[in-house]
Coordinates of C-alpha atoms in Angstrom, one line a residue:
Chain A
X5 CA -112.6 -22.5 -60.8
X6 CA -114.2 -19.6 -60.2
X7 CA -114.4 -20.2 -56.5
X8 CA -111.0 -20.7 -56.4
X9 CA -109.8 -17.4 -57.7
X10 CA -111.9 -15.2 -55.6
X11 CA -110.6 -17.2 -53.0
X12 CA -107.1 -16.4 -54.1
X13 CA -108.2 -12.8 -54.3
X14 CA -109.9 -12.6 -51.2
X15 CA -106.4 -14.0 -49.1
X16 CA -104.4 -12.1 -50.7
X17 CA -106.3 -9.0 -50.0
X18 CA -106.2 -10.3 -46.1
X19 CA -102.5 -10.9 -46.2
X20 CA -102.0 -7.8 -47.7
X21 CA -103.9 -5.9 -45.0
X22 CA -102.0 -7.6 -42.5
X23 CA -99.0 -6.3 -44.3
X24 CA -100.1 -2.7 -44.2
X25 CA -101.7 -2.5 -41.0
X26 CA -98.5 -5.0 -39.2
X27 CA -96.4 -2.5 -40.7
X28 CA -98.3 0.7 -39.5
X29 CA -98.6 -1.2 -36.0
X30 CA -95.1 -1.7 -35.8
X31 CA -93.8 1.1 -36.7
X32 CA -96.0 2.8 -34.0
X33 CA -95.3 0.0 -31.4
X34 CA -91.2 1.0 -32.2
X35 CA -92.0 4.6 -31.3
X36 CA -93.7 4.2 -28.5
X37 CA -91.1 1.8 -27.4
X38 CA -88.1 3.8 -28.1
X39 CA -89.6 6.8 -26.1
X40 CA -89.9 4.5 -23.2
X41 CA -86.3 2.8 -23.3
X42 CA -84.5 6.2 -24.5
X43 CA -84.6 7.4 -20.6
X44 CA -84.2 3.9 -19.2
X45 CA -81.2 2.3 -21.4
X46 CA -78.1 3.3 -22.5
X47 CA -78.0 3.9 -26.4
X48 CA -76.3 1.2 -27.5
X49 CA -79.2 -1.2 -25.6
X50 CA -82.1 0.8 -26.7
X51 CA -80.8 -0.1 -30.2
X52 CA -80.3 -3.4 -30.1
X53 CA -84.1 -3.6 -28.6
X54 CA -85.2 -2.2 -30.9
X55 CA -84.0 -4.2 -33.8
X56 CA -85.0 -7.7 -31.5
X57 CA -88.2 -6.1 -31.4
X58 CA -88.0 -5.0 -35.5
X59 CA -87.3 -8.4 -36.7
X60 CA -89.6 -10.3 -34.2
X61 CA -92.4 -8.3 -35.6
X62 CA -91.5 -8.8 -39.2
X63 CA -91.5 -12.6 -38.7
X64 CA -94.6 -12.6 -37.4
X65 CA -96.3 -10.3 -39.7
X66 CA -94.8 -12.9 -42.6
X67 CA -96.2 -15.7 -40.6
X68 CA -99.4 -14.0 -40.4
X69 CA -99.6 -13.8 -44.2
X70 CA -98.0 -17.3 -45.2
X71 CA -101.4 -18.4 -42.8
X72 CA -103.5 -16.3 -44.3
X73 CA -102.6 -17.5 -47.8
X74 CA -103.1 -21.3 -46.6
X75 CA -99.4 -22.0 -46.5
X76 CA -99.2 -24.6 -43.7
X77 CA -96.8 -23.1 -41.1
X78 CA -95.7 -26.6 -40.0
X79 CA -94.5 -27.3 -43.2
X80 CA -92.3 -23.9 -44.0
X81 CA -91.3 -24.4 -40.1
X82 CA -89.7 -28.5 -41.2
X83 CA -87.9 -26.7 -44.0
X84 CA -86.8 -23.9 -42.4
X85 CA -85.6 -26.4 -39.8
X86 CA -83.5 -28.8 -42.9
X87 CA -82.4 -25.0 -44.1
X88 CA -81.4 -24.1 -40.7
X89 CA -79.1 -26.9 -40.4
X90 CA -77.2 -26.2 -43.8
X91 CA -77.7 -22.2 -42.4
X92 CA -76.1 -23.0 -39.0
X93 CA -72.9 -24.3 -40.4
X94 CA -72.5 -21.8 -43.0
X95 CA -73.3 -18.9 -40.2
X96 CA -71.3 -19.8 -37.3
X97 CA -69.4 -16.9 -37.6
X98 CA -72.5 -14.6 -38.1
X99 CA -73.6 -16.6 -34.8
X100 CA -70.5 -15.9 -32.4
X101 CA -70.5 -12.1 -33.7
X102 CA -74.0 -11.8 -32.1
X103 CA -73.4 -13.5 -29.2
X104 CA -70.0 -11.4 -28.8
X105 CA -72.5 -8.5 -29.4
X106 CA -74.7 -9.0 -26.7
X107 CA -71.5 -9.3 -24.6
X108 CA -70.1 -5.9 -25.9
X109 CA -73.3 -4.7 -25.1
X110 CA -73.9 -5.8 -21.6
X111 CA -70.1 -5.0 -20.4
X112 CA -70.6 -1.6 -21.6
X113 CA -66.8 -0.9 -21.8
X114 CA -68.1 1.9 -24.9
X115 CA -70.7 3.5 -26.1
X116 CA -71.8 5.5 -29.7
X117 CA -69.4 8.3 -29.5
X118 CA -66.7 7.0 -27.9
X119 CA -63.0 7.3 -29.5
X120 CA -62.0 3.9 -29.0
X121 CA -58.3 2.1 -30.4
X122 CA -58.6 -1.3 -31.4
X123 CA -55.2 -2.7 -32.7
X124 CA -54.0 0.0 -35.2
X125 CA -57.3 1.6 -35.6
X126 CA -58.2 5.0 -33.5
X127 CA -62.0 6.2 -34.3
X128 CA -65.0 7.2 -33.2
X129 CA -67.7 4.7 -32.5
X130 CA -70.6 5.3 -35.0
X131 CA -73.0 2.5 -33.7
X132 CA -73.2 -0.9 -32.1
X133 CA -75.0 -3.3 -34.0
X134 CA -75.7 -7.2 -33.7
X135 CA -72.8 -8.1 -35.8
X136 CA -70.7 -5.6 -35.6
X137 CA -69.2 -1.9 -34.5
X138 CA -68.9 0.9 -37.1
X139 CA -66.1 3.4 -36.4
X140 CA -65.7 6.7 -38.3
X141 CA -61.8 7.5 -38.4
X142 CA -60.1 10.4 -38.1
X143 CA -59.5 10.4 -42.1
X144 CA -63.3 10.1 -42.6
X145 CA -62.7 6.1 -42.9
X146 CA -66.0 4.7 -42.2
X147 CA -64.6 0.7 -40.9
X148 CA -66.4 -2.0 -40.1
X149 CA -65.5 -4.7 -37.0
X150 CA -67.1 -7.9 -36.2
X151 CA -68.3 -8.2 -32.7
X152 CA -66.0 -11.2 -32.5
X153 CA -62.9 -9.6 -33.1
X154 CA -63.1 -6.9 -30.7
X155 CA -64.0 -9.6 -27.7
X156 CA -61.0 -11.2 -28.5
X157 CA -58.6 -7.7 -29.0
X158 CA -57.5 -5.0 -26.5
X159 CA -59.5 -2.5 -26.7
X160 CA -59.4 1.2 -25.8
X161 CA -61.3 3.6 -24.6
X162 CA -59.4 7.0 -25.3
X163 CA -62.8 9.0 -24.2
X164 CA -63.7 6.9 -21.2
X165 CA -62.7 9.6 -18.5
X166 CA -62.8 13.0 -18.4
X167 CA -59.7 13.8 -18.3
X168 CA -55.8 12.1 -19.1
X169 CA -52.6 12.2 -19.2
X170 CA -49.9 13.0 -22.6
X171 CA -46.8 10.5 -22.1
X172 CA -44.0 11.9 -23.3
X173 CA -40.2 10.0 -23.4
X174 CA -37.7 12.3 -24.0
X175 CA -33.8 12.3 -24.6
X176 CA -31.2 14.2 -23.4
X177 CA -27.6 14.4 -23.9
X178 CA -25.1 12.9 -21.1
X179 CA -23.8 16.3 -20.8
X180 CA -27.0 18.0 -19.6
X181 CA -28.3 18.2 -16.1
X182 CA -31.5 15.9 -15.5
X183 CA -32.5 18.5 -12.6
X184 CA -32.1 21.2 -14.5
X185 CA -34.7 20.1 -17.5
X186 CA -37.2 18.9 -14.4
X187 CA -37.5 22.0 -13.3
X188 CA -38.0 23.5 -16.6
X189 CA -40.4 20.6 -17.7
X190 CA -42.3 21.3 -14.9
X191 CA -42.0 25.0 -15.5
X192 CA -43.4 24.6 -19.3
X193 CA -46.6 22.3 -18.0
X194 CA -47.2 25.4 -15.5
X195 CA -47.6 28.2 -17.8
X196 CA -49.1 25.8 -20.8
X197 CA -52.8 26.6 -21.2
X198 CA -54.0 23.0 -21.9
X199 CA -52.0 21.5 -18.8
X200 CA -53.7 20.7 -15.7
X201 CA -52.3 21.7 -12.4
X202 CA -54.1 19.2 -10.8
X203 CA -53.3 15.8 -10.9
X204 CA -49.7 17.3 -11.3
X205 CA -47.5 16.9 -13.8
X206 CA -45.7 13.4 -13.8
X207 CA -41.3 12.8 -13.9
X208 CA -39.3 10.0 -14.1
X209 CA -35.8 9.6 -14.9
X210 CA -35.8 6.1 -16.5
X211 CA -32.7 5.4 -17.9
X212 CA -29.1 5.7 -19.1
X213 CA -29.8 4.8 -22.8
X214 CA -27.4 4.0 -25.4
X215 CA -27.4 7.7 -27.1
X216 CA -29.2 9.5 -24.1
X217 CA -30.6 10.2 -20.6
X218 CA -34.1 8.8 -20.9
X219 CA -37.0 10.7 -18.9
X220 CA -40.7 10.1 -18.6
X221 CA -42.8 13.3 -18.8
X222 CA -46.8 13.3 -18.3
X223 CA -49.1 15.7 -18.1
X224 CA -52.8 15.6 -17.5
X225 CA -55.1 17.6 -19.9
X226 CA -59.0 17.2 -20.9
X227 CA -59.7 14.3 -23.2
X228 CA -60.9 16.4 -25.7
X229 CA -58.2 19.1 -26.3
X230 CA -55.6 16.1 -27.3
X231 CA -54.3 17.5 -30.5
X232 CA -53.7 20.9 -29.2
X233 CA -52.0 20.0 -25.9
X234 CA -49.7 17.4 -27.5
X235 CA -49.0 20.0 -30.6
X236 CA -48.3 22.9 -27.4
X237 CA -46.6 21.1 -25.1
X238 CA -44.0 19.7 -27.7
X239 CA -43.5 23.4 -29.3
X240 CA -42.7 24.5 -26.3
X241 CA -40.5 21.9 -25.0
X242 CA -38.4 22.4 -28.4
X243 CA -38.6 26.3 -28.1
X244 CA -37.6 26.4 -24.5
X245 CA -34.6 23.5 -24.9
X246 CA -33.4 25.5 -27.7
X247 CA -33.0 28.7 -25.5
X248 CA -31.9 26.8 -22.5
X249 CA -29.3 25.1 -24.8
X250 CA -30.3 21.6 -24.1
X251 CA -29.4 19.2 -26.6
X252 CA -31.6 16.6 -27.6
X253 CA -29.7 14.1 -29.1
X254 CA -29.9 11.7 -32.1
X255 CA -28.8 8.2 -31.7
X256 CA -25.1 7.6 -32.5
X257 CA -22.2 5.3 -32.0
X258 CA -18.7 5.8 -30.9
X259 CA -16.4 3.9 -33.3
X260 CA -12.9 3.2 -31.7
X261 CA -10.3 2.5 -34.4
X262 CA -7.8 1.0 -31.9
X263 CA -3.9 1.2 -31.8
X264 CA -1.9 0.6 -34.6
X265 CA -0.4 -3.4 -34.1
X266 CA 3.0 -4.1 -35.0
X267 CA 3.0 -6.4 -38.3
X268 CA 4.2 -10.2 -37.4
X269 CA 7.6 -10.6 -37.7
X270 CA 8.9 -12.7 -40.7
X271 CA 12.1 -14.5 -40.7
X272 CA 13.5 -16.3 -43.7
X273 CA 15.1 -19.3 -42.8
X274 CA 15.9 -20.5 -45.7
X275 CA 17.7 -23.7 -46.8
X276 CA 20.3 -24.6 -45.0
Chain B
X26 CA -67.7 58.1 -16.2
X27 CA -67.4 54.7 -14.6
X28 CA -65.6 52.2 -16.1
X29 CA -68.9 49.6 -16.1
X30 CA -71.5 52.0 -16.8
X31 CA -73.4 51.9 -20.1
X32 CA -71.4 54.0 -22.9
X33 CA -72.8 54.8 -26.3
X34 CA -70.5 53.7 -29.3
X35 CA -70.5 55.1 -33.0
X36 CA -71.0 53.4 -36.2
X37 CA -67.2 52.5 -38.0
X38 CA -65.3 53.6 -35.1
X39 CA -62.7 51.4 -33.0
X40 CA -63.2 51.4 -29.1
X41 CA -60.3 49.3 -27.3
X42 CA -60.8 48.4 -23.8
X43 CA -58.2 46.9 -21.1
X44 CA -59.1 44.8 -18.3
X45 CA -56.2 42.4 -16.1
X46 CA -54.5 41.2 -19.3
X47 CA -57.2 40.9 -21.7
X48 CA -57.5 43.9 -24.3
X49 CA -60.2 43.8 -26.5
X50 CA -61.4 46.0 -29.2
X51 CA -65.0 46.8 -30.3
X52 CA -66.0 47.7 -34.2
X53 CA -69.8 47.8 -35.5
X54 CA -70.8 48.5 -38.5
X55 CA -74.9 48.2 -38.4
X56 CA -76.0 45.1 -37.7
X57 CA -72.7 43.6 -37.6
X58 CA -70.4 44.0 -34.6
X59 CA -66.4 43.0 -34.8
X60 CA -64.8 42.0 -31.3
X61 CA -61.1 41.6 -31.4
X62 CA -58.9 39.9 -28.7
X63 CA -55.7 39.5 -27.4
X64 CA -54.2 38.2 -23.8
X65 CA -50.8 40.9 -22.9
X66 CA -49.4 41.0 -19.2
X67 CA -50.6 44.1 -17.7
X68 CA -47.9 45.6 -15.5
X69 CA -49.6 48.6 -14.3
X70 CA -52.7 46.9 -13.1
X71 CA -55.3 49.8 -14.7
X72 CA -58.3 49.1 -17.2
X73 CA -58.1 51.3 -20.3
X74 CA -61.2 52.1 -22.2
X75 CA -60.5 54.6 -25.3
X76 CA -61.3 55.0 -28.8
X77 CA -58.8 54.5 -31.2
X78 CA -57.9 55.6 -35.2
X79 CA -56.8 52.4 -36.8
X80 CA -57.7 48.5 -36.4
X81 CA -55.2 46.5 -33.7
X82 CA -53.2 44.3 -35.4
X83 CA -52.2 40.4 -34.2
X84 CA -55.8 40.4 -32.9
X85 CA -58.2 36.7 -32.8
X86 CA -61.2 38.3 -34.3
X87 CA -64.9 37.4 -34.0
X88 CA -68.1 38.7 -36.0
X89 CA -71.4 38.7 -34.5
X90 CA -74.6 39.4 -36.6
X91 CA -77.3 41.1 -34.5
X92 CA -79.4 43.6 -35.9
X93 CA -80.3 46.2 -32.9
X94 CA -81.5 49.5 -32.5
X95 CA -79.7 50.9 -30.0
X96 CA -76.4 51.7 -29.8
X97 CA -75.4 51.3 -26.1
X98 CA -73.0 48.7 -24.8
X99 CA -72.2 47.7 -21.2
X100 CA -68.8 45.7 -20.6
X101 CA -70.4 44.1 -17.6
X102 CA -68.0 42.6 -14.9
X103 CA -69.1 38.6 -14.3
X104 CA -68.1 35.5 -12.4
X105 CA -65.8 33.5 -14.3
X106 CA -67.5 30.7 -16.4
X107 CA -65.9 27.4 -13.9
X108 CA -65.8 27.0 -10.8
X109 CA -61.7 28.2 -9.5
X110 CA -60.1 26.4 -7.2
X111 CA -58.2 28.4 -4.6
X112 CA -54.8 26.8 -2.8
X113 CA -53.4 29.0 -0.2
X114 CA -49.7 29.7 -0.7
X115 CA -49.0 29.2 3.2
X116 CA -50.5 26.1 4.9
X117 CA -53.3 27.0 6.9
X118 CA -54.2 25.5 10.3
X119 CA -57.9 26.9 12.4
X120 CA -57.7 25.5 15.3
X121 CA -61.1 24.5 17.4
X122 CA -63.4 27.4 18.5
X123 CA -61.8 29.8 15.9
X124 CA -63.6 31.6 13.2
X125 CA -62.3 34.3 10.6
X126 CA -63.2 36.2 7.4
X127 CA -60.6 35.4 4.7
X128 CA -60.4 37.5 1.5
X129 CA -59.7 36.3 -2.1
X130 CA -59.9 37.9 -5.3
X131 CA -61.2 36.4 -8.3
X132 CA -60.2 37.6 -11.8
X133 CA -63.2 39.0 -13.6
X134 CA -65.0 37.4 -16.6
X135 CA -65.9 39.9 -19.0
X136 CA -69.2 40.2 -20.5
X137 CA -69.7 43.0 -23.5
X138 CA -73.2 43.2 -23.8
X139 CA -75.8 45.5 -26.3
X140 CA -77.9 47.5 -24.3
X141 CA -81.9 47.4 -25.6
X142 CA -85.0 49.4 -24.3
X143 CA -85.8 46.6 -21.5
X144 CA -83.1 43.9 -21.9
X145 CA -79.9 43.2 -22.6
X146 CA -78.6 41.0 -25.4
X147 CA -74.8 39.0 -25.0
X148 CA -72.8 39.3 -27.7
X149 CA -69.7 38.1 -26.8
X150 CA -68.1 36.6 -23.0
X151 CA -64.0 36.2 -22.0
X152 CA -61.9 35.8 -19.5
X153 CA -59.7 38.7 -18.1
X154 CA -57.0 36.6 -17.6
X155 CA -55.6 33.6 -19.0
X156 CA -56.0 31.2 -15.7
X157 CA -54.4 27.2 -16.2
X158 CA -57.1 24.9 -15.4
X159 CA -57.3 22.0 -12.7
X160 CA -59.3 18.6 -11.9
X161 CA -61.2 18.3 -8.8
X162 CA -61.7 15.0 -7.7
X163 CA -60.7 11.7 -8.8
X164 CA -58.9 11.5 -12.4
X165 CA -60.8 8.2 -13.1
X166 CA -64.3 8.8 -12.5
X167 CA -66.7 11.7 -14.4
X168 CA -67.8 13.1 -11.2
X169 CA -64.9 15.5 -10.7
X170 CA -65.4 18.9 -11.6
X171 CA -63.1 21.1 -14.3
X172 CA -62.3 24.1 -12.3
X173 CA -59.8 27.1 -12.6
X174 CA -56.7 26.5 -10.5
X175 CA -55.3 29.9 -8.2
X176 CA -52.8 30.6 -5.7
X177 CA -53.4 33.1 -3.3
X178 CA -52.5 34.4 0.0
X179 CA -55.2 34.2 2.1
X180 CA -55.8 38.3 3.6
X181 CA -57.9 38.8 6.6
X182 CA -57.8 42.6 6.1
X183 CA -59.7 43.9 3.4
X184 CA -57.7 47.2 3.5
X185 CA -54.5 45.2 2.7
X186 CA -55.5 43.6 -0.2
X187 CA -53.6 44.8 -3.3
X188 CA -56.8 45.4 -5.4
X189 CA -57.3 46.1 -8.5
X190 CA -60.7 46.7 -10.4
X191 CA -60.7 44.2 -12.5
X192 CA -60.2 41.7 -9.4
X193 CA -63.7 40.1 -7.6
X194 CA -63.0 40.2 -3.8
X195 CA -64.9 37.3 -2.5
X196 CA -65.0 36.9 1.4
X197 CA -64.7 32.9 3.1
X198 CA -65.8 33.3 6.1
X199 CA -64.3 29.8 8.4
X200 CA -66.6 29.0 11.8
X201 CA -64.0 26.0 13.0
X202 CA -66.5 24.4 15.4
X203 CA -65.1 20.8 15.6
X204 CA -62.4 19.5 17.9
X205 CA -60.0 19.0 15.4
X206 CA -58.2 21.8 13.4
X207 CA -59.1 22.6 9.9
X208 CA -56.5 22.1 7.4
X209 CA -57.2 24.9 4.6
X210 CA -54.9 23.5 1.7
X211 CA -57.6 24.1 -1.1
X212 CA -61.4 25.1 -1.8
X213 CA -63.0 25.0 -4.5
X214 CA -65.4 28.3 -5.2
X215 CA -68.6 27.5 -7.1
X216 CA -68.4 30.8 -9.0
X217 CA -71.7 30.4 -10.3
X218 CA -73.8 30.7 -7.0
X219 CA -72.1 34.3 -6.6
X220 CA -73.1 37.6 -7.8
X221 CA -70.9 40.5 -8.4
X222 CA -71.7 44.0 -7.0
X223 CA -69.7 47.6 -7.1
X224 CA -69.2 48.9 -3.8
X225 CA -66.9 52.0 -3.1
X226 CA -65.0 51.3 -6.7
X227 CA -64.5 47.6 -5.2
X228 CA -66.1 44.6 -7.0
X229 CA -67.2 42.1 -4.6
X230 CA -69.2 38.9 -4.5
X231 CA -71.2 37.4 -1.6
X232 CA -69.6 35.8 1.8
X233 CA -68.8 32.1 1.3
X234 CA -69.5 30.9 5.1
X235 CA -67.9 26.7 5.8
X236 CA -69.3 26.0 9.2
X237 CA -67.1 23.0 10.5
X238 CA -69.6 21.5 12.8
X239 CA -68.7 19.0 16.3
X240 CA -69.2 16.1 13.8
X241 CA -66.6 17.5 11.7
X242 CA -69.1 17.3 8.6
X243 CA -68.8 21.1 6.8
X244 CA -72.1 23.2 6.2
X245 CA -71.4 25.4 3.2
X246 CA -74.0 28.9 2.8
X247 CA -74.0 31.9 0.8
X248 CA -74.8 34.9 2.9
X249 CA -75.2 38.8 1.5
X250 CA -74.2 40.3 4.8
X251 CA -70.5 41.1 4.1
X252 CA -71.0 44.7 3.0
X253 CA -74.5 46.7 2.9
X254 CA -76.0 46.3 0.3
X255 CA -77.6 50.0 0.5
X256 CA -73.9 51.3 -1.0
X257 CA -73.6 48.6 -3.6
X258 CA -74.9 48.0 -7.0
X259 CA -75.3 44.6 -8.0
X260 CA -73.6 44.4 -11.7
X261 CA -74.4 40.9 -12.3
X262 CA -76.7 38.1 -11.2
X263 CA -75.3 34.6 -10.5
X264 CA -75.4 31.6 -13.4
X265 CA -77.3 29.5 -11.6
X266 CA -79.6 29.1 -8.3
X267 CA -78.2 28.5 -5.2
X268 CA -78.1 24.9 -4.4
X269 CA -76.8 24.0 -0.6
X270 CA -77.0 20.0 -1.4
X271 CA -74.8 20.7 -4.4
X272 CA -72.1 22.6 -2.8
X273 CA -71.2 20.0 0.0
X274 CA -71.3 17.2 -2.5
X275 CA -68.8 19.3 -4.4
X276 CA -66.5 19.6 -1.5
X277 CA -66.9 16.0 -0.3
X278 CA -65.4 14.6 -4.1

């Protein structure tokens, strides 16, 4: 019996050495590593490296120690094969997210500090992980989306290029003249500080809308000053319309009452 | 007194200076130095330096902690902090075999500076003008180049130039030795190769020279040589090193 327990004692001192010092070794491996791969790979890889190389050395570590304690690996292999089987089924969606991440990953479309739009939400990309992409909205949201969904959504990227271009459709009353507001559209992009003069301003006359003349106006500004050259440009559109007199118009309808008709004429015939 | 040479400023006193359309308006009180600012169209083209009673209202204000011992400043003239890209208001054509000198003048960028025993310490840089902003190169790639956008006419006298001091003049010198003629419709100035010096109450930078070789292909230089440099002073040094590989990528975008 005796035999037995110092046995017992001395594997599991082993396998807990081989915790420590795995640990230790791993951690210093990862550092080393990530000082390597930091200059070679973009972020978003050097992570996901990182955590392949993270969990590889954990498993082996715990195999280490299951061996050390005289736990056959064959045997927890066979029933982590049965377990994988019931696993696979129940994580086919956990499966597809990490092959959709490796995707994401290799078509670098985005990277970690990106503002990207994927269906209604805008935000900016807080990291790229096997199963999914964390975005930090604008409201301090913190959301969560699975790798699949964005390889099967249009997606975004706001902050791809340096710089943009604002779309703006506007509406103006039949009575104005479209050349007119051109030239003072064009006039306002000039002297606005956030407007670049170079690709030049953009506009279309697009339509003949039910309420309004429709026209396109777009202007190119850096990707990062988006709030204050859309809050800019649309003050001063409204200041300098108002002083020009140009009517922007709300939607309305014309009702046409029609001309009086002549009530049916009634004769009574009577009995004869 | 010159308008860039080092003045001495008092403790809890207002000093108000005007340069293009920037005024600007210096405070300190010890350690702690208040810089107000505000952009207003300057018709009569003069800088204004004075002291003044009260505190300028409708001001963007800034506070700068920086405990030093002296108590002289220097507003020193600089290049302005992009790259500006010049378009000439009349189409220009140099035929082959021409050369000239043409003269442009660059708004300055204003640096107001504490003066200590053997350096100088930044406390606050602006532009003298407010100047819109352009994109050189292609709009979907990142290798443009953010750059100040100007019109100018393009003056081969220097004598004709309407100047006014707080104006760079910066010389582009054009050697057109190709067979074909060189269409000057824009060039961008990398402002942070030049210097500036004071020369005769002008503020000048160093000659740009474009050398339009046989092969058409354009060697760019900096060269000193447009004005001795014996009457000058040099009021401040360029941002970065000269770099001859980095120019000509810049103007092949």
């Amino acid at each position: 019996m005796d035999f037995i327990k110092n046995d017992l004692i001395r594997n599991s001192a082993e396998a807990l050495i081989i915790l420590v010092f795995g640990w230790i070794i791993l951690r210093l491996f990862l550092i080393i590593i990530e000082k390597i791969i930091k200059k070679k790979f973009p972020i978003q890889t050097s992570i996901l490296i990182k955590k392949i190389i993270f969990y590889t050395g954990w498993i082996i570590i715990i195999m280490g120690i299951l061996n050390t304690l005289g736990i056959k690996l064959s045997v927890v292999l066979g029933a982590a094969g049965i377990v994988g089987i019931a696993l696979g089924f129940a994580a086919q969606t956990s499966v597809a997210n990490i092959i959709s991440g490796v995707f994401l990953i290799s078509e670098k479309s985005f990277t970690i500090g990106d503002i990207i739009q994927i269906d209604d939400i805008t935000g900016v990309v807080d990291s790229i992980d096997l199963l999914s992409i964390k975005i930090k909205k604008f409201n301090n949201q913190y959301v969560r989306i699975p790798n699949e969904k964005i390889i099967k959504s249009n997606l975004i990227n706001i902050t791809k290029y340096p710089i943009r271009r604002l779309d703006l459709n506007l509406g103006i009353a039949y009575k104005e003249d479209p050349e007119k507001v051109k030239s003072i559209l064009l006039d306002i992009a000039k002297k606005n500080e956030y407007v670049l003069d170079n690709p030049e301003p953009v506009f279309a006359f697009n339509n003949f809308g039910n309420s309004s003349l429709e026209l396109f106006f777009g202007v190119w500004f850096q990707t990062q000053e988006y709030i204050p050259t859309k809050n800019s440009i649309m003050f001063d559109i409204k200041k300098r319309f108002d002083k020009e007199e140009i009517e922007i118009p709300f939607p309305h309808v014309t009702v046409y009452k029609g001309s009086e008709s002549e009530p049916f004429q009634i004769e009574n015939i009577g009995k004869k | 007194m010159k308008y860039w040479d080092i003045i001495n400023i008092r403790n809890n006193e207002y000093y108000r200076w005007q340069i293009n359309d920037l005024n600007f308006w210096l405070y300190r009180d010890n350690s702690e130095w208040i810089i107000g600012y505000k952009y207003k169209k300057n018709q009569k083209n003069e800088l204004i330096y004075n002291r003044i009673d009260k505190k300028p209202k409708n001001a963007e204000w800034v506070q700068i902690l920086a405990n030093t011992d002296s108590n002289n400043i220097q507003i020193a003239p600089g290049q302005p902090d992009l790259p500006i890209m010049i378009k000439s208001k009349r189409y220009l054509y140099i035929m082959p075999g021409n050369s000239i000198t043409y003269y442009i003048k660059i708004p300055v960028y204003i640096h107001i500076n504490s003066m200590q025993k053997n350096n100088s310490l930044n406390l606050f840089s602006i532009n003298s003008k407010k100047i819109s902003k352009t994109w050189f190169g292609d709009p979907t790639s990142k290798k443009g180049i953010l750059s100040y956008s100007s019109e100018a006419i393009l003056e081969k006298d220097l004598l004709k130039i309407d100047y006014n001091y707080g104006m760079i003049i910066c010389p582009l010198k054009i050697i057109n030795k190709s067979n074909n003629k060189f269409n000057f419709s824009a060039l961008n100035i990398q402002t942070q190769f030049l210097s500036v010096y004071e020369m005769n109450d002008f503020l000048m930078s160093e000659t740009i020279v474009y050398n339009i070789k046989k092969n058409s292909k354009i060697d760019i230089n900096i060269k000193n040589n447009s004005f001795n440099k014996k009457d000058s002073t040099l009021l401040s040094k360029p941002r970065e090193k000269f770099n001859k590989n980095m120019l000509e990528k810049i103007l092949l975008l």
